[in-house]
Amino acid sequence: MSSPVPKQRTPLFAGNVAIEFKATPTNRNSTLSETSTPSGIREYLKQWQIHNGADVPMKDIKSPPNLRTNVSNDTGNIQTRGTIQAEEDDESHGDIDGYRTFLKDDLVDVGRRRTFLLPGDLVELAFVGSRAQELAVFVQDLGDQGQYYTMSGRWSQRPHFMPKYFVPGFVKPEELKDIIPHLPSSEVSPDVQQKLQIFQQAVPRDIGNNILSKLLHFWNEADAAYLATATQMETIHRVMAHRTKMTYATLEEIAEKSLAGVTAKDANGNFNQTILYALHRRILATDMEFRAQAKGTLRAGGEYEIASLDEVEDVKKVEALVRSYVEQLMTGTTDVKSGSQHPVTQFVQQCRTMIDITRKNQDFTKYGMIGPYPGDGHPGSEATSQSFPGGTRLFLRFMESWCGLQSFRRGSSLHGIGATLLRAIDRYDDVELDMRTGWTFLQEIGIIPFWETPHAYLLKLPGVGQRLRAEKLAPTEGFIEDQQSSIRKDWGNVPVFCIDDVGAHEIDDGVSVEPTEIDDQYWVHVHVADPASHIEPTSPIAEFAQRFVTNVYFPDRVASMLEPKRVQSQFSMGSGRPCLTFSAKLNAAGEILDYKVSAGRINNVIYVTYNVLEEAGTNTEVLSSDEKDMYIAGNNSLPPSNPSRHLTSFDALATDHKAKLKIIRNLGVLRSSCLRGKGGVNFASNNYDLAIHLDTPTTPAPSALRYKFGKVWKEKPIIEVSKNKGTPKPNSPLSYLMILAGEVCAKWCHERGVPTMYRVTPYNPIKEPASFFRRVVIPSRDVDGNIPLDIAEQYLETIGAAQPSTVPGPHVAVGADMFSKCTSPLRRYGDLLMHWQINAALREEHRLGRPLVGNTDESIFPFSTVQIERLLPRIDTRERLARKASVDAQNSWFCQFFIRAWKFGESELPRSLSFVIRTVNPLSNIAFGKISQFDFPATLRFNESLKYEDVVPGQEVEVEVLDIDMPRGRMILTPKPRGPVVEKAFEYKLAR
């Protein structure tokens, strides 16, 4: 575990030698005392951050790759699209000029869990606005699109993420070689992507016949499987669904519950692929009963979302009522026997009254929100005299399902039911009758406040809206006594620095450092909160956390997987609190010499911000508010922040504490250099900041209303938007110490046979990330470590997205040999699971009096490898959904700010807006980039005054707003008629 002790180095505070961030191996003869800040690649890529972890706004256009590597407490969340197939490299070693690179064979083959397609895979193609499906074979990657040869003898191209179902290795790749010359060799326009295409020239009849025969045979076998199980297939939703709750299940789980005993399994106990496909085809043929989740992919073993029985029945009732209402309008008949109005007529009249009352004070906009209530914005929502009779609430629940929960599949006729209701209300003549207008309608009748965004609904968070109001929040009871109390190390008076933002909700971790007997060798201790020792892995608390998976952070609220008050009072890092400590001994090059894990209790916690860490490490003044562009929508400035703990300023720190913080920062810098030397990449961020203040805490509206009456929402949230004027902020060196903790966790668990959830770069046989790094990335680095932008893009595309795995392997984009997330158990279930496993191992080692190194007995751990395998798809999908929702919600709040400033004069905007072009998509006649004044990601739609042929990436053009979609957090811009301001906002090197 330990390497030989190197020769002694210059003492830490003896000299002024700086470790430079160069394109050469780490300088092993430098000291830690004056390590300089790495700048090169961050300076060069300072304009890179466009999409902060979110998907590209529009799915029907060519998407620029997402190059963000978020290592600040969430390392490894890299999401990239597209492929660059590197040539085979005959080099057989991983060390080149001192760089230890990862070989292709080092990567983990995740098997059927892979999220990418390989030539020869069978997929199902679905088409927008149609229930038709077509089986196809994946042929090849073409940039951001995949190419497919279909069972009807035609071809199709579409973005990689669209096919949800696959059977790996359906045909051999060599069977496709004869068909490839007859197919397009480049991407196609969006209008072509949703259609099956015939071949331009006649293809010899013998080419592709074998593939077509296999596809048709599979299809026919699936049809036969459906007919043989038709009774069970048609009742599947009633079997799987809960009466009131939305639930989730994998395809195998659905088959096991509904088809077990009806159809045979193979010798390994698995259902036949044709049975599973027949089941998949059946359940996704419904309008809303089963849905594929927006993030993740079913082909990686993901889960289907299953609507509750109540929701499905309510929607069917509304559908029937609306159809009868339309029929009465068309025939001029009424229900004379009932002697009363049609329920739709009742609902429509009630809504008209409510809308007219609202519009007396709040203006309607076409952007997905109404204007704020006039006045000073003090709290005091007033109930109107208009209430919703019981019979009309059914329609409100339908509208929530439509534009809040978004329960209907694309192309479903149920969208037309929602549009029909809006049309009948007769207050929306000049706008599209779509979900955006439906969301505005809910604001106008007082069901939700004008600032509400739909992202909590989309995540199906407990307590949100009418459908989910009965879902329980995190349990408050059931915590147990400390299971590790007898083996905890007392850290005495060792100062533990908890470094986080001012507004951090829970403090997961802290760092301490201690010298060794050898100069410039240090033990770095990452102390992590330990709630797992007070929670049984099978308790209701744990079960809730498992369903929730991760905390979700919105600008106006936080949804927590553990009860927030308990977290703050007992588990968040503080003096006298329990912790798990991940320790690593580092040398002056930042290399790991030894490592260990222990349970402990810390007693001397010092809370500081990232700015204090930087000031201690660099002796430079941190960015002040005067160096930011600030905009505020609302009547007042934001009140002073109220941190959850006492923060120590730089000036208030003791001298020895300043010195320790400097060492901590410098060790983080050294680790960043080590990780970059093994293929790790990282980029600075220059995104906008946004802060919200409400006089009263935001509740998950309309849970308290229960749709009994509408409200006039007089509160007016204050929205503060700011943008740094300086260069982009690099990731804090602290983030690399969090990665270090993840490396220690993975190595320690692997040695002891602990079933573990690793984060790995999956093996992809058609990509060569190690070869690309050696042949292209290393030679392209300049003396400061910079690489050209086009090479950075291609490298991250080649790496692909990291995936969770029970088999250890490299996380290439981080630069770690093996890596497991472990530093955020208060907010991530995966980290909490790892703490349960580690705590069990520590207790067993204490009982035996020896390390568990070499252990093969999984029975001593709460979770086996098989159990963790089953959890991986849900954890991965839910984490991705939560990240996307957080980013989308912030973008929605920015759109609110912009609308309130632009249309209601609540803030002074820049006199003109300019747009920095990042990528141009000629096929869609648009460009991606960001608004210069705010660093806000947006889309530019070209017009006659400026065409795509006239611009290049990096150019800045003057623009005006074309459209804003507040619920989705998107802005569409168009060039001003006067034309572009032709200048380069940043240097962009085009790929050669």
mmCIF file of N, CA and C in Angstrom, residues 161-269:
data_model
loop_
_atom_site.group_PDB
_atom_site.id
_atom_site.type_symbol
_atom_site.label_atom_id
_atom_site.label_comp_id
_atom_site.label_asym_id
_atom_site.label_seq_id
_atom_site.Cartn_x
_atom_site.Cartn_y
_atom_site.Cartn_z
ATOM 1 N N PHE A 161 -29.367 9.994 -28.170
ATOM 2 C CA PHE A 161 -30.125 9.713 -26.955
ATOM 3 C C PHE A 161 -31.538 9.211 -27.250
ATOM 4 N N MET A 162 -32.010 9.301 -28.486
ATOM 5 C CA MET A 162 -33.421 9.032 -28.747
ATOM 6 C C MET A 162 -33.817 7.556 -28.645
ATOM 7 N N PRO A 163 -33.079 6.624 -29.235
ATOM 8 C CA PRO A 163 -33.498 5.219 -29.067
ATOM 9 C C PRO A 163 -33.378 4.797 -27.604
ATOM 10 N N LYS A 164 -34.460 4.276 -27.038
ATOM 11 C CA LYS A 164 -34.487 3.928 -25.627
ATOM 12 C C LYS A 164 -34.272 2.434 -25.382
ATOM 13 N N TYR A 165 -34.624 1.607 -26.333
ATOM 14 C CA TYR A 165 -34.565 0.166 -26.120
ATOM 15 C C TYR A 165 -33.516 -0.433 -27.039
ATOM 16 N N PHE A 166 -32.740 -1.395 -26.526
ATOM 17 C CA PHE A 166 -31.764 -2.025 -27.394
ATOM 18 C C PHE A 166 -31.493 -3.457 -26.959
ATOM 19 N N VAL A 167 -31.032 -4.240 -27.921
ATOM 20 C CA VAL A 167 -30.532 -5.588 -27.668
ATOM 21 C C VAL A 167 -29.097 -5.600 -28.174
ATOM 22 N N PRO A 168 -28.126 -5.759 -27.300
ATOM 23 C CA PRO A 168 -26.730 -5.646 -27.731
ATOM 24 C C PRO A 168 -26.320 -6.807 -28.628
ATOM 25 N N GLY A 169 -25.438 -6.489 -29.595
ATOM 26 C CA GLY A 169 -24.840 -7.515 -30.440
ATOM 27 C C GLY A 169 -25.848 -8.335 -31.232
ATOM 28 N N PHE A 170 -26.891 -7.688 -31.725
ATOM 29 C CA PHE A 170 -27.938 -8.414 -32.463
ATOM 30 C C PHE A 170 -27.382 -9.011 -33.755
ATOM 31 N N VAL A 171 -26.564 -8.245 -34.463
ATOM 32 C CA VAL A 171 -25.842 -8.782 -35.621
ATOM 33 C C VAL A 171 -24.381 -8.412 -35.470
ATOM 34 N N LYS A 172 -23.520 -9.088 -36.184
ATOM 35 C CA LYS A 172 -22.094 -8.797 -36.123
ATOM 36 C C LYS A 172 -21.784 -7.533 -36.921
ATOM 37 N N PRO A 173 -20.867 -6.713 -36.444
ATOM 38 C CA PRO A 173 -20.548 -5.469 -37.160
ATOM 39 C C PRO A 173 -20.149 -5.697 -38.608
ATOM 40 N N GLU A 174 -19.474 -6.807 -38.876
ATOM 41 C CA GLU A 174 -19.044 -7.049 -40.256
ATOM 42 C C GLU A 174 -20.211 -7.278 -41.205
ATOM 43 N N GLU A 175 -21.382 -7.625 -40.670
ATOM 44 C CA GLU A 175 -22.558 -7.805 -41.516
ATOM 45 C C GLU A 175 -23.064 -6.481 -42.076
ATOM 46 N N LEU A 176 -22.573 -5.374 -41.540
ATOM 47 C CA LEU A 176 -23.043 -4.054 -41.960
ATOM 48 C C LEU A 176 -22.156 -3.415 -43.015
ATOM 49 N N LYS A 177 -20.999 -3.989 -43.272
ATOM 50 C CA LYS A 177 -20.018 -3.297 -44.106
ATOM 51 C C LYS A 177 -20.503 -3.086 -45.536
ATOM 52 N N ASP A 178 -21.336 -3.994 -46.050
ATOM 53 C CA ASP A 178 -21.794 -3.850 -47.434
ATOM 54 C C ASP A 178 -22.874 -2.793 -47.586
ATOM 55 N N ILE A 179 -23.591 -2.519 -46.511
ATOM 56 C CA ILE A 179 -24.674 -1.538 -46.599
ATOM 57 C C ILE A 179 -24.174 -0.108 -46.408
ATOM 58 N N ILE A 180 -23.040 0.072 -45.698
ATOM 59 C CA ILE A 180 -22.545 1.412 -45.359
ATOM 60 C C ILE A 180 -22.277 2.272 -46.594
ATOM 61 N N PRO A 181 -21.691 1.749 -47.683
ATOM 62 C CA PRO A 181 -21.446 2.617 -48.849
ATOM 63 C C PRO A 181 -22.713 3.199 -49.461
ATOM 64 N N HIS A 182 -23.872 2.637 -49.170
ATOM 65 C CA HIS A 182 -25.123 3.125 -49.752
ATOM 66 C C HIS A 182 -25.847 4.107 -48.836
ATOM 67 N N LEU A 183 -25.243 4.416 -47.694
ATOM 68 C CA LEU A 183 -25.862 5.305 -46.705
ATOM 69 C C LEU A 183 -25.153 6.650 -46.674
ATOM 70 N N PRO A 184 -25.813 7.717 -46.161
ATOM 71 C CA PRO A 184 -25.147 9.010 -46.020
ATOM 72 C C PRO A 184 -23.921 8.888 -45.118
ATOM 73 N N SER A 185 -22.952 9.725 -45.365
ATOM 74 C CA SER A 185 -21.720 9.693 -44.574
ATOM 75 C C SER A 185 -21.597 10.904 -43.658
ATOM 76 N N SER A 186 -22.687 11.667 -43.487
ATOM 77 C CA SER A 186 -22.645 12.847 -42.620
ATOM 78 C C SER A 186 -24.015 13.033 -41.987
ATOM 79 N N GLU A 187 -24.106 14.029 -41.100
ATOM 80 C CA GLU A 187 -25.363 14.299 -40.415
ATOM 81 C C GLU A 187 -26.423 14.800 -41.387
ATOM 82 N N VAL A 188 -27.696 14.648 -40.961
ATOM 83 C CA VAL A 188 -28.811 15.117 -41.785
ATOM 84 C C VAL A 188 -29.591 16.153 -41.002
ATOM 85 N N SER A 189 -30.421 16.921 -41.695
ATOM 86 C CA SER A 189 -31.176 18.003 -41.074
ATOM 87 C C SER A 189 -32.299 17.458 -40.201
ATOM 88 N N PRO A 190 -32.792 18.259 -39.253
ATOM 89 C CA PRO A 190 -33.831 17.778 -38.339
ATOM 90 C C PRO A 190 -35.101 17.312 -39.037
ATOM 91 N N ASP A 191 -35.482 17.935 -40.160
ATOM 92 C CA ASP A 191 -36.714 17.528 -40.830
ATOM 93 C C ASP A 191 -36.602 16.136 -41.435
ATOM 94 N N VAL A 192 -35.369 15.667 -41.617
ATOM 95 C CA VAL A 192 -35.155 14.322 -42.157
ATOM 96 C C VAL A 192 -35.111 13.285 -41.035
ATOM 97 N N GLN A 193 -34.738 13.712 -39.825
ATOM 98 C CA GLN A 193 -34.475 12.770 -38.741
ATOM 99 C C GLN A 193 -35.712 11.988 -38.311
ATOM 100 N N GLN A 194 -36.876 12.565 -38.404
ATOM 101 C CA GLN A 194 -38.078 11.892 -37.924
ATOM 102 C C GLN A 194 -38.790 11.099 -39.017
ATOM 103 N N LYS A 195 -38.112 10.846 -40.115
ATOM 104 C CA LYS A 195 -38.724 10.121 -41.219
ATOM 105 C C LYS A 195 -37.831 8.967 -41.640
ATOM 106 N N LEU A 196 -38.458 7.914 -42.108
ATOM 107 C CA LEU A 196 -37.709 6.813 -42.703
ATOM 108 C C LEU A 196 -37.373 7.185 -44.135
ATOM 109 N N GLN A 197 -36.135 6.924 -44.544
ATOM 110 C CA GLN A 197 -35.653 7.356 -45.848
ATOM 111 C C GLN A 197 -35.372 6.145 -46.746
ATOM 112 N N ILE A 198 -35.723 6.313 -48.007
ATOM 113 C CA ILE A 198 -35.384 5.273 -48.982
ATOM 114 C C ILE A 198 -33.981 5.533 -49.491
ATOM 115 N N PHE A 199 -33.363 4.510 -50.051
ATOM 116 C CA PHE A 199 -32.018 4.663 -50.577
ATOM 117 C C PHE A 199 -32.062 5.445 -51.887
ATOM 118 N N GLN A 200 -31.082 6.333 -52.069
ATOM 119 C CA GLN A 200 -31.037 7.170 -53.274
ATOM 120 C C GLN A 200 -30.873 6.335 -54.531
ATOM 121 N N GLN A 201 -30.074 5.309 -54.412
ATOM 122 C CA GLN A 201 -29.841 4.435 -55.554
ATOM 123 C C GLN A 201 -30.240 3.011 -55.179
ATOM 124 N N ALA A 202 -30.623 2.268 -56.170
ATOM 125 C CA ALA A 202 -31.047 0.889 -55.916
ATOM 126 C C ALA A 202 -29.906 0.104 -55.289
ATOM 127 N N VAL A 203 -30.246 -0.649 -54.245
ATOM 128 C CA VAL A 203 -29.265 -1.467 -53.558
ATOM 129 C C VAL A 203 -29.420 -2.907 -54.034
ATOM 130 N N PRO A 204 -28.318 -3.567 -54.353
ATOM 131 C CA PRO A 204 -28.430 -4.981 -54.755
ATOM 132 C C PRO A 204 -29.254 -5.764 -53.745
ATOM 133 N N ARG A 205 -30.099 -6.662 -54.246
ATOM 134 C CA ARG A 205 -31.065 -7.342 -53.387
ATOM 135 C C ARG A 205 -30.409 -8.188 -52.303
ATOM 136 N N ASP A 206 -29.212 -8.673 -52.581
ATOM 137 C CA ASP A 206 -28.587 -9.537 -51.587
ATOM 138 C C ASP A 206 -27.978 -8.749 -50.423
ATOM 139 N N ILE A 207 -27.801 -7.441 -50.597
ATOM 140 C CA ILE A 207 -27.219 -6.626 -49.530
ATOM 141 C C ILE A 207 -28.292 -6.307 -48.488
ATOM 142 N N GLY A 208 -28.040 -6.631 -47.278
ATOM 143 C CA GLY A 208 -28.963 -6.325 -46.193
ATOM 144 C C GLY A 208 -30.049 -7.344 -45.966
ATOM 145 N N ASN A 209 -30.182 -8.342 -46.870
ATOM 146 C CA ASN A 209 -31.274 -9.311 -46.719
ATOM 147 C C ASN A 209 -31.161 -10.105 -45.412
ATOM 148 N N ASN A 210 -29.964 -10.478 -45.074
ATOM 149 C CA ASN A 210 -29.774 -11.257 -43.845
ATOM 150 C C ASN A 210 -30.185 -10.451 -42.613
ATOM 151 N N ILE A 211 -29.857 -9.154 -42.627
ATOM 152 C CA ILE A 211 -30.223 -8.291 -41.500
ATOM 153 C C ILE A 211 -31.740 -8.134 -41.440
ATOM 154 N N LEU A 212 -32.362 -7.893 -42.586
ATOM 155 C CA LEU A 212 -33.815 -7.734 -42.614
ATOM 156 C C LEU A 212 -34.518 -8.986 -42.109
ATOM 157 N N SER A 213 -34.009 -10.134 -42.499
ATOM 158 C CA SER A 213 -34.624 -11.389 -42.053
ATOM 159 C C SER A 213 -34.566 -11.520 -40.539
ATOM 160 N N LYS A 214 -33.436 -11.158 -39.954
ATOM 161 C CA LYS A 214 -33.299 -11.248 -38.507
ATOM 162 C C LYS A 214 -34.222 -10.261 -37.796
ATOM 163 N N LEU A 215 -34.329 -9.055 -38.336
ATOM 164 C CA LEU A 215 -35.206 -8.052 -37.726
ATOM 165 C C LEU A 215 -36.673 -8.489 -37.797
ATOM 166 N N LEU A 216 -37.083 -8.976 -38.948
ATOM 167 C CA LEU A 216 -38.472 -9.416 -39.099
ATOM 168 C C LEU A 216 -38.771 -10.620 -38.219
ATOM 169 N N HIS A 217 -37.808 -11.503 -38.107
ATOM 170 C CA HIS A 217 -38.002 -12.662 -37.249
ATOM 171 C C HIS A 217 -38.176 -12.235 -35.794
ATOM 172 N N PHE A 218 -37.354 -11.294 -35.343
ATOM 173 C CA PHE A 218 -37.458 -10.805 -33.970
ATOM 174 C C PHE A 218 -38.820 -10.144 -33.756
ATOM 175 N N TRP A 219 -39.245 -9.340 -34.709
ATOM 176 C CA TRP A 219 -40.534 -8.647 -34.622
ATOM 177 C C TRP A 219 -41.686 -9.660 -34.537
ATOM 178 N N ASN A 220 -41.645 -10.649 -35.406
ATOM 179 C CA ASN A 220 -42.705 -11.658 -35.419
ATOM 180 C C ASN A 220 -42.719 -12.480 -34.132
ATOM 181 N N GLU A 221 -41.525 -12.785 -33.631
ATOM 182 C CA GLU A 221 -41.459 -13.514 -32.363
ATOM 183 C C GLU A 221 -42.042 -12.683 -31.217
ATOM 184 N N ALA A 222 -41.799 -11.375 -31.254
ATOM 185 C CA ALA A 222 -42.367 -10.495 -30.230
ATOM 186 C C ALA A 222 -43.882 -10.439 -30.348
ATOM 187 N N ASP A 223 -44.383 -10.385 -31.588
ATOM 188 C CA ASP A 223 -45.837 -10.411 -31.793
ATOM 189 C C ASP A 223 -46.437 -11.693 -31.231
ATOM 190 N N ALA A 224 -45.779 -12.811 -31.499
ATOM 191 C CA ALA A 224 -46.270 -14.093 -31.000
ATOM 192 C C ALA A 224 -46.245 -14.131 -29.475
ATOM 193 N N ALA A 225 -45.192 -13.556 -28.888
ATOM 194 C CA ALA A 225 -45.095 -13.514 -27.433
ATOM 195 C C ALA A 225 -46.218 -12.670 -26.843
ATOM 196 N N TYR A 226 -46.539 -11.571 -27.522
ATOM 197 C CA TYR A 226 -47.639 -10.722 -27.041
ATOM 198 C C TYR A 226 -48.968 -11.472 -27.086
ATOM 199 N N LEU A 227 -49.242 -12.150 -28.214
ATOM 200 C CA LEU A 227 -50.498 -12.877 -28.345
ATOM 201 C C LEU A 227 -50.618 -13.973 -27.292
ATOM 202 N N ALA A 228 -49.495 -14.602 -26.988
ATOM 203 C CA ALA A 228 -49.521 -15.690 -26.001
ATOM 204 C C ALA A 228 -49.770 -15.182 -24.585
ATOM 205 N N THR A 229 -49.494 -13.894 -24.353
ATOM 206 C CA THR A 229 -49.651 -13.322 -23.006
ATOM 207 C C THR A 229 -50.592 -12.115 -23.023
ATOM 208 N N ALA A 230 -51.477 -12.060 -24.008
ATOM 209 C CA ALA A 230 -52.307 -10.876 -24.220
ATOM 210 C C ALA A 230 -53.126 -10.516 -22.984
ATOM 211 N N THR A 231 -53.672 -11.498 -22.313
ATOM 212 C CA THR A 231 -54.491 -11.222 -21.128
ATOM 213 C C THR A 231 -53.684 -10.492 -20.070
ATOM 214 N N GLN A 232 -52.480 -10.974 -19.816
ATOM 215 C CA GLN A 232 -51.624 -10.340 -18.822
ATOM 216 C C GLN A 232 -51.124 -8.977 -19.310
ATOM 217 N N MET A 233 -50.800 -8.896 -20.590
ATOM 218 C CA MET A 233 -50.287 -7.643 -21.143
ATOM 219 C C MET A 233 -51.310 -6.512 -20.995
ATOM 220 N N GLU A 234 -52.570 -6.805 -21.218
ATOM 221 C CA GLU A 234 -53.591 -5.763 -21.202
ATOM 222 C C GLU A 234 -53.958 -5.307 -19.793
ATOM 223 N N THR A 235 -53.546 -6.052 -18.803
ATOM 224 C CA THR A 235 -53.858 -5.660 -17.412
ATOM 225 C C THR A 235 -52.611 -5.248 -16.642
ATOM 226 N N ILE A 236 -51.551 -5.011 -17.360
ATOM 227 C CA ILE A 236 -50.256 -4.764 -16.705
ATOM 228 C C ILE A 236 -50.295 -3.529 -15.806
ATOM 229 N N HIS A 237 -50.938 -2.460 -16.250
ATOM 230 C CA HIS A 237 -50.944 -1.246 -15.430
ATOM 231 C C HIS A 237 -51.687 -1.472 -14.123
ATOM 232 N N ARG A 238 -52.780 -2.159 -14.161
ATOM 233 C CA ARG A 238 -53.525 -2.435 -12.931
ATOM 234 C C ARG A 238 -52.698 -3.297 -11.972
ATOM 235 N N VAL A 239 -51.865 -4.149 -12.522
ATOM 236 C CA VAL A 239 -51.020 -4.997 -11.689
ATOM 237 C C VAL A 239 -49.874 -4.199 -11.060
ATOM 238 N N MET A 240 -49.289 -3.294 -11.812
ATOM 239 C CA MET A 240 -48.070 -2.608 -11.380
ATOM 240 C C MET A 240 -48.328 -1.305 -10.624
ATOM 241 N N ALA A 241 -49.435 -0.629 -10.914
ATOM 242 C CA ALA A 241 -49.621 0.731 -10.410
ATOM 243 C C ALA A 241 -50.112 0.754 -8.973
ATOM 244 N N HIS A 242 -49.728 1.803 -8.263
ATOM 245 C CA HIS A 242 -50.239 2.096 -6.923
ATOM 246 C C HIS A 242 -51.499 2.953 -7.071
ATOM 247 N N ARG A 243 -52.368 2.889 -6.094
ATOM 248 C CA ARG A 243 -53.615 3.636 -6.191
ATOM 249 C C ARG A 243 -53.375 5.137 -6.249
ATOM 250 N N THR A 244 -52.500 5.671 -5.410
ATOM 251 C CA THR A 244 -52.321 7.124 -5.334
ATOM 252 C C THR A 244 -50.911 7.606 -5.667
ATOM 253 N N LYS A 245 -49.923 6.725 -5.642
ATOM 254 C CA LYS A 245 -48.534 7.150 -5.804
ATOM 255 C C LYS A 245 -47.968 6.772 -7.162
ATOM 256 N N MET A 246 -47.073 7.606 -7.661
ATOM 257 C CA MET A 246 -46.299 7.267 -8.836
ATOM 258 C C MET A 246 -45.176 6.319 -8.411
ATOM 259 N N THR A 247 -44.949 5.262 -9.166
ATOM 260 C CA THR A 247 -43.934 4.275 -8.820
ATOM 261 C C THR A 247 -42.998 4.049 -9.996
ATOM 262 N N TYR A 248 -41.945 3.260 -9.761
ATOM 263 C CA TYR A 248 -40.917 3.028 -10.771
ATOM 264 C C TYR A 248 -40.533 1.555 -10.768
ATOM 265 N N ALA A 249 -40.205 1.039 -11.943
ATOM 266 C CA ALA A 249 -39.786 -0.358 -12.056
ATOM 267 C C ALA A 249 -39.010 -0.548 -13.350
ATOM 268 N N THR A 250 -38.064 -1.492 -13.333
ATOM 269 C CA THR A 250 -37.350 -1.858 -14.556
ATOM 270 C C THR A 250 -38.217 -2.804 -15.381
ATOM 271 N N LEU A 251 -37.819 -3.018 -16.615
ATOM 272 C CA LEU A 251 -38.577 -3.914 -17.484
ATOM 273 C C LEU A 251 -38.594 -5.325 -16.909
ATOM 274 N N GLU A 252 -37.470 -5.773 -16.370
ATOM 275 C CA GLU A 252 -37.397 -7.106 -15.787
ATOM 276 C C GLU A 252 -38.304 -7.228 -14.571
ATOM 277 N N GLU A 253 -38.382 -6.163 -13.768
ATOM 278 C CA GLU A 253 -39.261 -6.190 -12.599
ATOM 279 C C GLU A 253 -40.730 -6.233 -13.011
ATOM 280 N N ILE A 254 -41.065 -5.495 -14.055
ATOM 281 C CA ILE A 254 -42.442 -5.526 -14.552
ATOM 282 C C ILE A 254 -42.775 -6.917 -15.079
ATOM 283 N N ALA A 255 -41.837 -7.514 -15.819
ATOM 284 C CA ALA A 255 -42.065 -8.862 -16.356
ATOM 285 C C ALA A 255 -42.210 -9.876 -15.230
ATOM 286 N N GLU A 256 -41.373 -9.748 -14.221
ATOM 287 C CA GLU A 256 -41.412 -10.702 -13.114
ATOM 288 C C GLU A 256 -42.758 -10.649 -12.391
ATOM 289 N N LYS A 257 -43.291 -9.455 -12.222
ATOM 290 C CA LYS A 257 -44.537 -9.313 -11.476
ATOM 291 C C LYS A 257 -45.766 -9.668 -12.304
ATOM 292 N N SER A 258 -45.697 -9.446 -13.613
ATOM 293 C CA SER A 258 -46.898 -9.624 -14.433
ATOM 294 C C SER A 258 -46.886 -10.873 -15.299
ATOM 295 N N LEU A 259 -45.683 -11.385 -15.620
ATOM 296 C CA LEU A 259 -45.611 -12.502 -16.564
ATOM 297 C C LEU A 259 -45.006 -13.767 -15.968
ATOM 298 N N ALA A 260 -44.477 -13.710 -14.762
ATOM 299 C CA ALA A 260 -43.868 -14.897 -14.154
ATOM 300 C C ALA A 260 -44.905 -16.013 -14.043
ATOM 301 N N GLY A 261 -44.512 -17.201 -14.466
ATOM 302 C CA GLY A 261 -45.417 -18.332 -14.451
ATOM 303 C C GLY A 261 -46.251 -18.467 -15.689
ATOM 304 N N VAL A 262 -46.273 -17.392 -16.502
ATOM 305 C CA VAL A 262 -47.043 -17.422 -17.753
ATOM 306 C C VAL A 262 -46.145 -17.740 -18.931
ATOM 307 N N THR A 263 -44.930 -17.230 -18.880
ATOM 308 C CA THR A 263 -43.982 -17.476 -19.965
ATOM 309 C C THR A 263 -42.678 -18.018 -19.374
ATOM 310 N N ALA A 264 -42.033 -18.864 -20.113
ATOM 311 C CA ALA A 264 -40.838 -19.540 -19.609
ATOM 312 C C ALA A 264 -39.628 -18.615 -19.632
ATOM 313 N N LYS A 265 -38.673 -18.926 -18.737
ATOM 314 C CA LYS A 265 -37.394 -18.229 -18.721
ATOM 315 C C LYS A 265 -36.325 -19.149 -19.279
ATOM 316 N N ASP A 266 -35.150 -18.561 -19.579
ATOM 317 C CA ASP A 266 -34.072 -19.392 -20.089
ATOM 318 C C ASP A 266 -33.347 -20.084 -18.934
ATOM 319 N N ALA A 267 -32.277 -20.786 -19.270
ATOM 320 C CA ALA A 267 -31.567 -21.579 -18.260
ATOM 321 C C ALA A 267 -30.956 -20.715 -17.172
ATOM 322 N N ASN A 268 -30.697 -19.438 -17.468
ATOM 323 C CA ASN A 268 -30.116 -18.530 -16.491
ATOM 324 C C ASN A 268 -31.171 -17.794 -15.674
ATOM 325 N N GLY A 269 -32.433 -18.133 -15.897
ATOM 326 C CA GLY A 269 -33.503 -17.480 -15.158
ATOM 327 C C GLY A 269 -33.906 -16.133 -15.705
#
